[in-house]
mmCIF file of C-alpha atoms and ligand atoms in Angstrom:
data_model
loop_
_atom_site.group_PDB
_atom_site.id
_atom_site.type_symbol
_atom_site.label_atom_id
_atom_site.label_comp_id
_atom_site.label_asym_id
_atom_site.label_seq_id
_atom_site.Cartn_x
_atom_site.Cartn_y
_atom_site.Cartn_z
ATOM 1 C CA MET A 1 -140.696 9.108 -38.709
ATOM 2 C CA THR A 2 -137.998 7.453 -38.093
ATOM 3 C CA ALA A 3 -134.703 8.047 -40.208
ATOM 4 C CA ASN A 4 -131.599 6.188 -39.884
ATOM 5 C CA ALA A 5 -128.402 7.007 -41.564
ATOM 6 C CA THR A 6 -129.800 6.118 -45.355
ATOM 7 C CA HIS A 7 -133.546 6.536 -45.902
ATOM 8 C CA THR A 8 -136.890 6.894 -44.251
ATOM 9 C CA VAL A 9 -139.765 4.525 -42.938
ATOM 10 C CA SER A 10 -142.869 6.195 -42.286
ATOM 11 C CA ALA A 11 -144.848 4.952 -38.767
ATOM 12 C CA THR A 12 -148.251 5.264 -40.392
ATOM 13 C CA ALA A 13 -148.189 3.217 -43.285
ATOM 14 C CA LYS A 14 -149.529 0.360 -43.584
ATOM 15 C CA PRO A 15 -147.507 -2.461 -42.404
ATOM 16 C CA VAL A 16 -146.435 -4.876 -45.761
ATOM 17 C CA ILE A 17 -145.655 -7.801 -43.849
ATOM 18 C CA THR A 18 -147.961 -8.798 -39.890
ATOM 19 C CA LEU A 19 -147.440 -11.905 -37.871
ATOM 20 C CA ALA A 20 -149.917 -12.290 -35.207
ATOM 21 C CA GLY A 21 -149.731 -14.766 -32.491
ATOM 22 C CA VAL A 22 -147.527 -16.937 -34.856
ATOM 23 C CA SER A 23 -146.780 -20.490 -33.464
ATOM 24 C CA LYS A 24 -143.884 -23.023 -34.923
ATOM 25 C CA SER A 25 -143.437 -26.267 -34.449
ATOM 26 C CA PHE A 26 -141.335 -29.638 -35.018
ATOM 27 C CA GLY A 27 -142.642 -32.588 -34.075
ATOM 28 C CA ALA A 28 -142.761 -31.454 -30.291
ATOM 29 C CA THR A 29 -140.214 -28.932 -30.130
ATOM 30 C CA LYS A 30 -142.114 -25.509 -30.364
ATOM 31 C CA VAL A 31 -139.579 -22.923 -31.843
ATOM 32 C CA LEU A 32 -141.236 -19.811 -32.021
ATOM 33 C CA THR A 33 -144.329 -18.872 -29.414
ATOM 34 C CA GLU A 34 -146.844 -16.158 -30.080
ATOM 35 C CA ILE A 35 -144.549 -14.007 -31.865
ATOM 36 C CA ASN A 36 -146.331 -10.831 -32.751
ATOM 37 C CA LEU A 37 -143.664 -8.301 -35.583
ATOM 38 C CA ASP A 38 -145.163 -5.466 -38.171
ATOM 39 C CA VAL A 39 -142.643 -4.628 -40.748
ATOM 40 C CA ARG A 40 -143.851 -0.918 -42.291
ATOM 41 C CA PRO A 41 -142.591 -0.393 -45.932
ATOM 42 C CA GLY A 42 -139.456 1.059 -46.201
ATOM 43 C CA GLU A 43 -138.106 -0.713 -43.404
ATOM 44 C CA VAL A 44 -135.254 -2.535 -42.682
ATOM 45 C CA LEU A 45 -135.563 -4.948 -39.894
ATOM 46 C CA VAL A 46 -132.486 -6.943 -38.558
ATOM 47 C CA LEU A 47 -133.558 -10.418 -36.826
ATOM 48 C CA ILE A 48 -130.056 -10.990 -34.131
ATOM 49 C CA GLY A 49 -129.682 -13.670 -31.819
ATOM 50 C CA ALA A 50 -128.154 -17.140 -30.728
ATOM 51 C CA SER A 51 -128.711 -19.291 -33.359
ATOM 52 C CA GLY A 52 -131.282 -21.989 -32.458
ATOM 53 C CA SER A 53 -133.400 -19.317 -31.174
ATOM 54 C CA GLY A 54 -136.077 -19.109 -34.486
ATOM 55 C CA LYS A 55 -134.594 -16.224 -36.786
ATOM 56 C CA SER A 56 -134.601 -18.459 -40.142
ATOM 57 C CA THR A 57 -138.267 -19.998 -39.181
ATOM 58 C CA VAL A 58 -139.171 -16.008 -38.897
ATOM 59 C CA LEU A 59 -137.672 -15.493 -42.544
ATOM 60 C CA ARG A 60 -138.846 -18.853 -43.597
ATOM 61 C CA ILE A 61 -142.611 -18.175 -42.613
ATOM 62 C CA MET A 62 -142.737 -15.067 -43.140
ATOM 63 C CA ALA A 63 -141.025 -15.753 -47.420
ATOM 64 C CA GLY A 64 -144.141 -18.478 -47.773
ATOM 65 C CA LEU A 65 -141.408 -21.494 -47.511
ATOM 66 C CA GLU A 66 -142.935 -22.453 -44.108
ATOM 67 C CA THR A 67 -146.568 -22.467 -42.595
ATOM 68 C CA ALA A 68 -147.145 -21.548 -39.246
ATOM 69 C CA ASP A 69 -149.306 -23.878 -37.170
ATOM 70 C CA THR A 70 -151.408 -20.950 -35.407
ATOM 71 C CA GLY A 71 -151.542 -17.547 -35.770
ATOM 72 C CA GLU A 72 -152.002 -15.444 -38.923
ATOM 73 C CA VAL A 73 -149.430 -14.439 -41.699
ATOM 74 C CA TRP A 74 -149.803 -11.328 -43.522
ATOM 75 C CA VAL A 75 -147.293 -10.427 -46.297
ATOM 76 C CA ASN A 76 -148.084 -7.707 -49.471
ATOM 77 C CA GLU A 77 -151.492 -8.227 -48.411
ATOM 78 C CA VAL A 78 -151.861 -12.154 -48.816
ATOM 79 C CA PRO A 79 -153.112 -14.145 -45.939
ATOM 80 C CA LEU A 80 -150.249 -16.753 -46.017
ATOM 81 C CA HIS A 81 -151.483 -18.783 -43.037
ATOM 82 C CA ASP A 82 -155.004 -19.232 -45.421
ATOM 83 C CA ALA A 83 -152.654 -22.467 -47.659
ATOM 84 C CA ARG A 84 -154.730 -22.235 -50.782
ATOM 85 C CA ARG A 85 -153.315 -18.378 -51.620
ATOM 86 C CA ALA A 86 -149.622 -18.992 -49.962
ATOM 87 C CA ARG A 87 -148.283 -19.562 -53.381
ATOM 88 C CA GLU A 88 -149.329 -15.754 -54.699
ATOM 89 C CA ILE A 89 -146.258 -14.033 -52.554
ATOM 90 C CA ARG A 90 -144.208 -16.554 -54.684
ATOM 91 C CA GLY A 91 -142.202 -14.005 -56.917
ATOM 92 C CA HIS A 92 -143.024 -10.532 -55.160
ATOM 93 C CA VAL A 93 -140.045 -11.427 -52.050
ATOM 94 C CA GLY A 94 -136.557 -12.229 -53.026
ATOM 95 C CA MET A 95 -134.819 -14.175 -50.721
ATOM 96 C CA VAL A 96 -130.636 -14.788 -50.190
ATOM 97 C CA PHE A 97 -129.056 -17.330 -48.456
ATOM 98 C CA GLN A 98 -125.991 -18.296 -46.595
ATOM 99 C CA GLN A 99 -125.092 -20.031 -49.423
ATOM 100 C CA PHE A 100 -125.521 -18.710 -52.942
ATOM 101 C CA ASN A 101 -126.879 -22.293 -54.877
ATOM 102 C CA LEU A 102 -126.018 -20.601 -58.535
ATOM 103 C CA PHE A 103 -125.400 -23.105 -61.682
ATOM 104 C CA PRO A 104 -121.850 -23.673 -61.835
ATOM 105 C CA HIS A 105 -122.372 -24.523 -65.961
ATOM 106 C CA LYS A 106 -123.842 -21.035 -66.030
ATOM 107 C CA THR A 107 -122.127 -17.259 -66.063
ATOM 108 C CA ALA A 108 -123.418 -14.718 -63.706
ATOM 109 C CA LEU A 109 -125.950 -13.140 -66.684
ATOM 110 C CA GLY A 110 -127.113 -16.952 -67.240
ATOM 111 C CA ASN A 111 -128.016 -17.629 -63.845
ATOM 112 C CA VAL A 112 -129.901 -13.992 -63.563
ATOM 113 C CA THR A 113 -131.411 -14.941 -66.918
ATOM 114 C CA LEU A 114 -132.357 -18.564 -66.049
ATOM 115 C CA ALA A 115 -134.212 -16.955 -62.865
ATOM 116 C CA LEU A 116 -136.613 -14.498 -64.610
ATOM 117 C CA ILE A 117 -137.579 -16.683 -67.742
ATOM 118 C CA LYS A 118 -138.469 -19.482 -65.261
ATOM 119 C CA ALA A 119 -140.133 -17.600 -62.588
ATOM 120 C CA ARG A 120 -141.525 -14.831 -64.772
ATOM 121 C CA LYS A 121 -141.630 -16.424 -68.069
ATOM 122 C CA MET A 122 -140.109 -13.892 -70.080
ATOM 123 C CA SER A 123 -138.605 -14.266 -73.182
ATOM 124 C CA PRO A 124 -134.934 -14.283 -73.291
ATOM 125 C CA ALA A 125 -134.041 -10.725 -74.682
ATOM 126 C CA ASP A 126 -136.450 -9.336 -72.276
ATOM 127 C CA ALA A 127 -134.833 -11.766 -69.781
ATOM 128 C CA ARG A 128 -131.230 -10.920 -70.622
ATOM 129 C CA LYS A 129 -132.188 -6.847 -70.172
ATOM 130 C CA ARG A 130 -133.577 -6.645 -66.984
ATOM 131 C CA ALA A 131 -130.649 -9.437 -65.427
ATOM 132 C CA MET A 132 -128.089 -6.990 -66.966
ATOM 133 C CA GLU A 133 -129.741 -4.201 -64.900
ATOM 134 C CA ALA A 134 -129.562 -6.399 -61.731
ATOM 135 C CA LEU A 135 -126.087 -6.892 -62.092
ATOM 136 C CA GLU A 136 -125.432 -3.412 -62.688
ATOM 137 C CA ARG A 137 -126.994 -2.278 -59.635
ATOM 138 C CA VAL A 138 -125.071 -4.753 -57.460
ATOM 139 C CA GLY A 139 -122.187 -3.460 -59.054
ATOM 140 C CA LEU A 140 -120.822 -6.625 -61.692
ATOM 141 C CA ALA A 141 -122.511 -5.600 -65.060
ATOM 142 C CA GLU A 142 -118.490 -6.231 -66.080
ATOM 143 C CA ARG A 143 -117.761 -9.740 -64.803
ATOM 144 C CA ALA A 144 -121.793 -10.549 -66.282
ATOM 145 C CA GLU A 145 -119.670 -13.054 -68.506
ATOM 146 C CA HIS A 146 -117.578 -14.927 -65.535
ATOM 147 C CA TYR A 147 -118.438 -18.926 -64.258
ATOM 148 C CA PRO A 148 -118.891 -18.222 -60.797
ATOM 149 C CA SER A 149 -115.615 -20.079 -60.445
ATOM 150 C CA GLN A 150 -114.419 -16.977 -61.737
ATOM 151 C CA LEU A 151 -116.164 -15.123 -59.104
ATOM 152 C CA SER A 152 -115.062 -14.007 -55.359
ATOM 153 C CA GLY A 153 -117.470 -15.390 -52.620
ATOM 154 C CA GLY A 154 -118.368 -11.772 -52.373
ATOM 155 C CA GLN A 155 -119.051 -11.322 -56.442
ATOM 156 C CA GLN A 156 -120.535 -15.129 -56.640
ATOM 157 C CA GLN A 157 -123.114 -13.737 -53.356
ATOM 158 C CA ARG A 158 -124.035 -10.158 -55.361
ATOM 159 C CA VAL A 159 -124.918 -12.236 -58.449
ATOM 160 C CA ALA A 160 -127.125 -14.147 -55.965
ATOM 161 C CA ILE A 161 -128.543 -10.837 -55.127
ATOM 162 C CA ALA A 162 -129.368 -9.774 -58.089
ATOM 163 C CA ARG A 163 -130.661 -12.942 -59.026
ATOM 164 C CA ALA A 164 -133.036 -11.598 -56.752
ATOM 165 C CA LEU A 165 -133.260 -8.861 -57.352
ATOM 166 C CA ALA A 166 -134.217 -9.406 -60.641
ATOM 167 C CA VAL A 167 -138.112 -10.341 -60.440
ATOM 168 C CA GLU A 168 -138.756 -6.742 -58.684
ATOM 169 C CA PRO A 169 -139.599 -8.419 -54.813
ATOM 170 C CA ARG A 170 -141.477 -6.237 -52.688
ATOM 171 C CA ILE A 171 -139.699 -6.916 -49.803
ATOM 172 C CA MET A 172 -135.717 -8.773 -49.663
ATOM 173 C CA PHE A 173 -135.361 -11.457 -47.241
ATOM 174 C CA PHE A 174 -131.228 -12.230 -46.300
ATOM 175 C CA ASP A 175 -130.496 -15.352 -44.482
ATOM 176 C CA GLU A 176 -126.842 -14.701 -43.012
ATOM 177 C CA ALA A 177 -125.861 -13.784 -46.253
ATOM 178 C CA THR A 178 -122.184 -12.640 -45.604
ATOM 179 C CA SER A 179 -121.291 -15.785 -42.999
ATOM 180 C CA ALA A 180 -119.875 -18.172 -45.415
ATOM 181 C CA LEU A 181 -117.692 -14.859 -47.073
ATOM 182 C CA ASP A 182 -113.913 -14.583 -45.504
ATOM 183 C CA PRO A 183 -114.213 -11.693 -43.843
ATOM 184 C CA GLU A 184 -112.791 -9.252 -46.561
ATOM 185 C CA LEU A 185 -115.157 -9.666 -48.681
ATOM 186 C CA VAL A 186 -117.665 -9.043 -46.180
ATOM 187 C CA GLY A 187 -117.956 -5.417 -46.779
ATOM 188 C CA GLU A 188 -118.671 -5.511 -50.313
ATOM 189 C CA VAL A 189 -121.943 -7.564 -49.957
ATOM 190 C CA THR A 190 -123.164 -5.148 -47.076
ATOM 191 C CA GLU A 191 -122.315 -2.586 -48.962
ATOM 192 C CA VAL A 192 -124.937 -3.893 -51.304
ATOM 193 C CA MET A 193 -127.491 -4.461 -49.120
ATOM 194 C CA ARG A 194 -126.811 -0.800 -47.841
ATOM 195 C CA GLY A 195 -127.951 0.594 -50.985
ATOM 196 C CA LEU A 196 -131.209 -1.679 -51.361
ATOM 197 C CA ALA A 197 -131.547 0.364 -47.789
ATOM 198 C CA ARG A 198 -131.061 3.417 -49.528
ATOM 199 C CA ASP A 199 -133.534 2.876 -52.473
ATOM 200 C CA GLY A 200 -136.253 2.502 -50.672
ATOM 201 C CA MET A 201 -136.115 -2.027 -50.372
ATOM 202 C CA THR A 202 -137.994 -3.175 -48.074
ATOM 203 C CA MET A 203 -135.931 -5.574 -46.257
ATOM 204 C CA VAL A 204 -135.876 -8.535 -43.142
ATOM 205 C CA VAL A 205 -132.389 -9.549 -42.257
ATOM 206 C CA VAL A 206 -130.761 -12.322 -40.200
ATOM 207 C CA THR A 207 -127.214 -11.103 -39.458
ATOM 208 C CA HIS A 208 -124.294 -11.642 -37.268
ATOM 209 C CA GLU A 209 -122.809 -8.301 -38.583
ATOM 210 C CA MET A 210 -123.574 -5.991 -35.290
ATOM 211 C CA GLY A 211 -122.198 -3.226 -37.756
ATOM 212 C CA PHE A 212 -124.298 -3.579 -39.888
ATOM 213 C CA ALA A 213 -127.180 -3.631 -38.065
ATOM 214 C CA ARG A 214 -126.470 -0.589 -35.942
ATOM 215 C CA LYS A 215 -125.209 1.122 -38.867
ATOM 216 C CA THR A 216 -128.719 0.092 -41.603
ATOM 217 C CA ALA A 217 -131.186 -0.869 -39.697
ATOM 218 C CA ASP A 218 -134.516 0.651 -38.560
ATOM 219 C CA ARG A 219 -135.336 -1.838 -35.952
ATOM 220 C CA VAL A 220 -133.115 -4.726 -34.321
ATOM 221 C CA VAL A 221 -135.408 -7.624 -32.974
ATOM 222 C CA PHE A 222 -133.482 -9.399 -30.353
ATOM 223 C CA MET A 223 -134.637 -12.795 -30.444
ATOM 224 C CA ASP A 224 -134.241 -15.378 -27.173
ATOM 225 C CA LYS A 225 -135.615 -19.648 -27.795
ATOM 226 C CA GLY A 226 -138.454 -18.754 -29.813
ATOM 227 C CA VAL A 227 -140.140 -15.713 -28.698
ATOM 228 C CA ILE A 228 -138.997 -11.712 -29.098
ATOM 229 C CA ALA A 229 -136.534 -11.067 -26.079
ATOM 230 C CA GLU A 230 -136.477 -7.270 -26.681
ATOM 231 C CA GLN A 231 -136.595 -4.626 -29.974
ATOM 232 C CA GLY A 232 -136.171 -1.339 -30.693
ATOM 233 C CA GLU A 233 -134.220 1.036 -32.338
ATOM 234 C CA PRO A 234 -130.753 0.344 -33.051
ATOM 235 C CA GLU A 235 -129.044 2.750 -30.642
ATOM 236 C CA LYS A 236 -131.762 1.104 -27.858
ATOM 237 C CA ILE A 237 -130.551 -1.959 -28.196
ATOM 238 C CA PHE A 238 -126.706 -1.567 -28.256
ATOM 239 C CA VAL A 239 -126.337 0.988 -26.192
ATOM 240 C CA THR A 240 -128.753 0.859 -23.260
ATOM 241 C CA PRO A 241 -130.443 -3.097 -23.442
ATOM 242 C CA GLN A 242 -132.763 -3.903 -21.057
ATOM 243 C CA ASN A 243 -133.323 -7.694 -21.154
ATOM 244 C CA GLU A 244 -130.332 -9.460 -19.534
ATOM 245 C CA ARG A 245 -130.542 -12.187 -22.270
ATOM 246 C CA THR A 246 -129.843 -9.210 -24.517
ATOM 247 C CA LYS A 247 -126.490 -7.688 -22.911
ATOM 248 C CA GLN A 248 -125.547 -11.487 -22.211
ATOM 249 C CA PHE A 249 -125.261 -12.078 -26.138
ATOM 250 C CA LEU A 250 -124.194 -8.731 -27.343
ATOM 251 C CA HIS A 251 -121.611 -9.222 -24.933
ATOM 252 C CA ARG A 252 -121.234 -12.558 -26.623
ATOM 253 C CA VAL A 253 -120.756 -11.093 -29.864
ATOM 254 C CA LEU A 254 -119.136 -7.763 -29.256
ATOM 255 C CA ASP A 255 -116.530 -9.224 -27.652
ATOM 256 C CA HIS A 256 -115.052 -11.559 -30.487
HETATM 257 N N1 ADP B 301 -137.304 -28.622 -40.508
HETATM 258 C C1 ADP B 301 -136.812 -28.744 -39.610
HETATM 259 N N2 ADP B 301 -137.233 -29.598 -38.149
HETATM 260 C C2 ADP B 301 -136.884 -29.726 -36.731
HETATM 261 N N3 ADP B 301 -136.491 -28.461 -36.710
HETATM 262 C C3 ADP B 301 -135.958 -27.423 -36.847
HETATM 263 C C4 ADP B 301 -136.025 -27.836 -38.581
HETATM 264 N N4 ADP B 301 -136.239 -25.976 -38.893
HETATM 265 C C5 ADP B 301 -135.433 -25.784 -37.467
HETATM 266 N N5 ADP B 301 -135.433 -26.678 -36.835
HETATM 267 C C6 ADP B 301 -134.937 -26.310 -35.207
HETATM 268 O O1 ADP B 301 -135.953 -24.799 -35.077
HETATM 269 C C7 ADP B 301 -135.054 -24.386 -33.797
HETATM 270 C C8 ADP B 301 -134.773 -22.765 -34.316
HETATM 271 O O2 ADP B 301 -134.666 -22.441 -35.790
HETATM 272 P P1 ADP B 301 -134.027 -21.443 -36.770
HETATM 273 O O3 ADP B 301 -134.673 -21.135 -37.097
HETATM 274 O O4 ADP B 301 -132.881 -22.093 -37.638
HETATM 275 O O5 ADP B 301 -133.347 -20.855 -35.856
HETATM 276 P P2 ADP B 301 -131.704 -19.612 -35.845
HETATM 277 O O6 ADP B 301 -131.760 -19.501 -37.308
HETATM 278 O O7 ADP B 301 -131.620 -18.447 -34.671
HETATM 279 O O8 ADP B 301 -130.826 -20.140 -35.775
HETATM 280 C C9 ADP B 301 -133.801 -24.689 -33.996
HETATM 281 O O9 ADP B 301 -134.428 -25.741 -32.369
HETATM 282 C C10 ADP B 301 -133.650 -25.703 -34.989
HETATM 283 O O10 ADP B 301 -132.914 -27.281 -34.406
HETATM 284 MG MG1 MG B 302 -131.089 -19.594 -39.150
#
């Protein structure tokens, strides 16, 4: 068992995500080289590293949005490396991006409801009930009838999280979910993410918020030029990093 400030993770449980020998190129550019990574149920894994190091590509491969060139990718027991089966993962994972991508002409409730009617083929009444529960979970039940333009960036991102949560995913992926927000709005979004971690959600998070990584991650993975250069518990990575590149990266980001 490992325990951080919010929850515990069993070290013996079967991984919900396995990447084994995963490599990926775009054209002539190799962006991932032999990535091996397991994520356990309830684990919060945080990926850090410089821009272009391959973090988003790892996340997109785990979410079934991109396919690996070589290696095996298992998510929720679905072999994503098998193109015929890769689509089975859709609807079982939730993804939150830097851009919220809400429909401007739909209310917060309408945005979440639409996802359920489309992805889950739910009836409007059932979808509405489920959507309200999801909005409640991100603290926005009172804003259900507001349009995106009537919400702050932090609130819009919480609606996007509610939209992803509403389908009851087994795993949540966050790719720089707070990077487009004004600094004073970051906290309300990381607080929602921390709540999900407390509730036992399996999460893979790409972030530049080192405070979040340190406080909430079970494990921090430092990526450098398409490889995992170093990984470990947050205290180990942040206090006693071993790799020279990890030290340089942390020096850069923590200084600013
Ligand atoms: N669809 C794509 N086509 C071509 N190159 C890509 C594509 N997606 C990512 N890349 C390249 O792959 C490398 C890794 O990108 P990415 O995974 O987005 O890194 P990070 O998220 O760490 O910034 C970068 O050099 C990027 O330009
Ligand atoms: Mg990225």
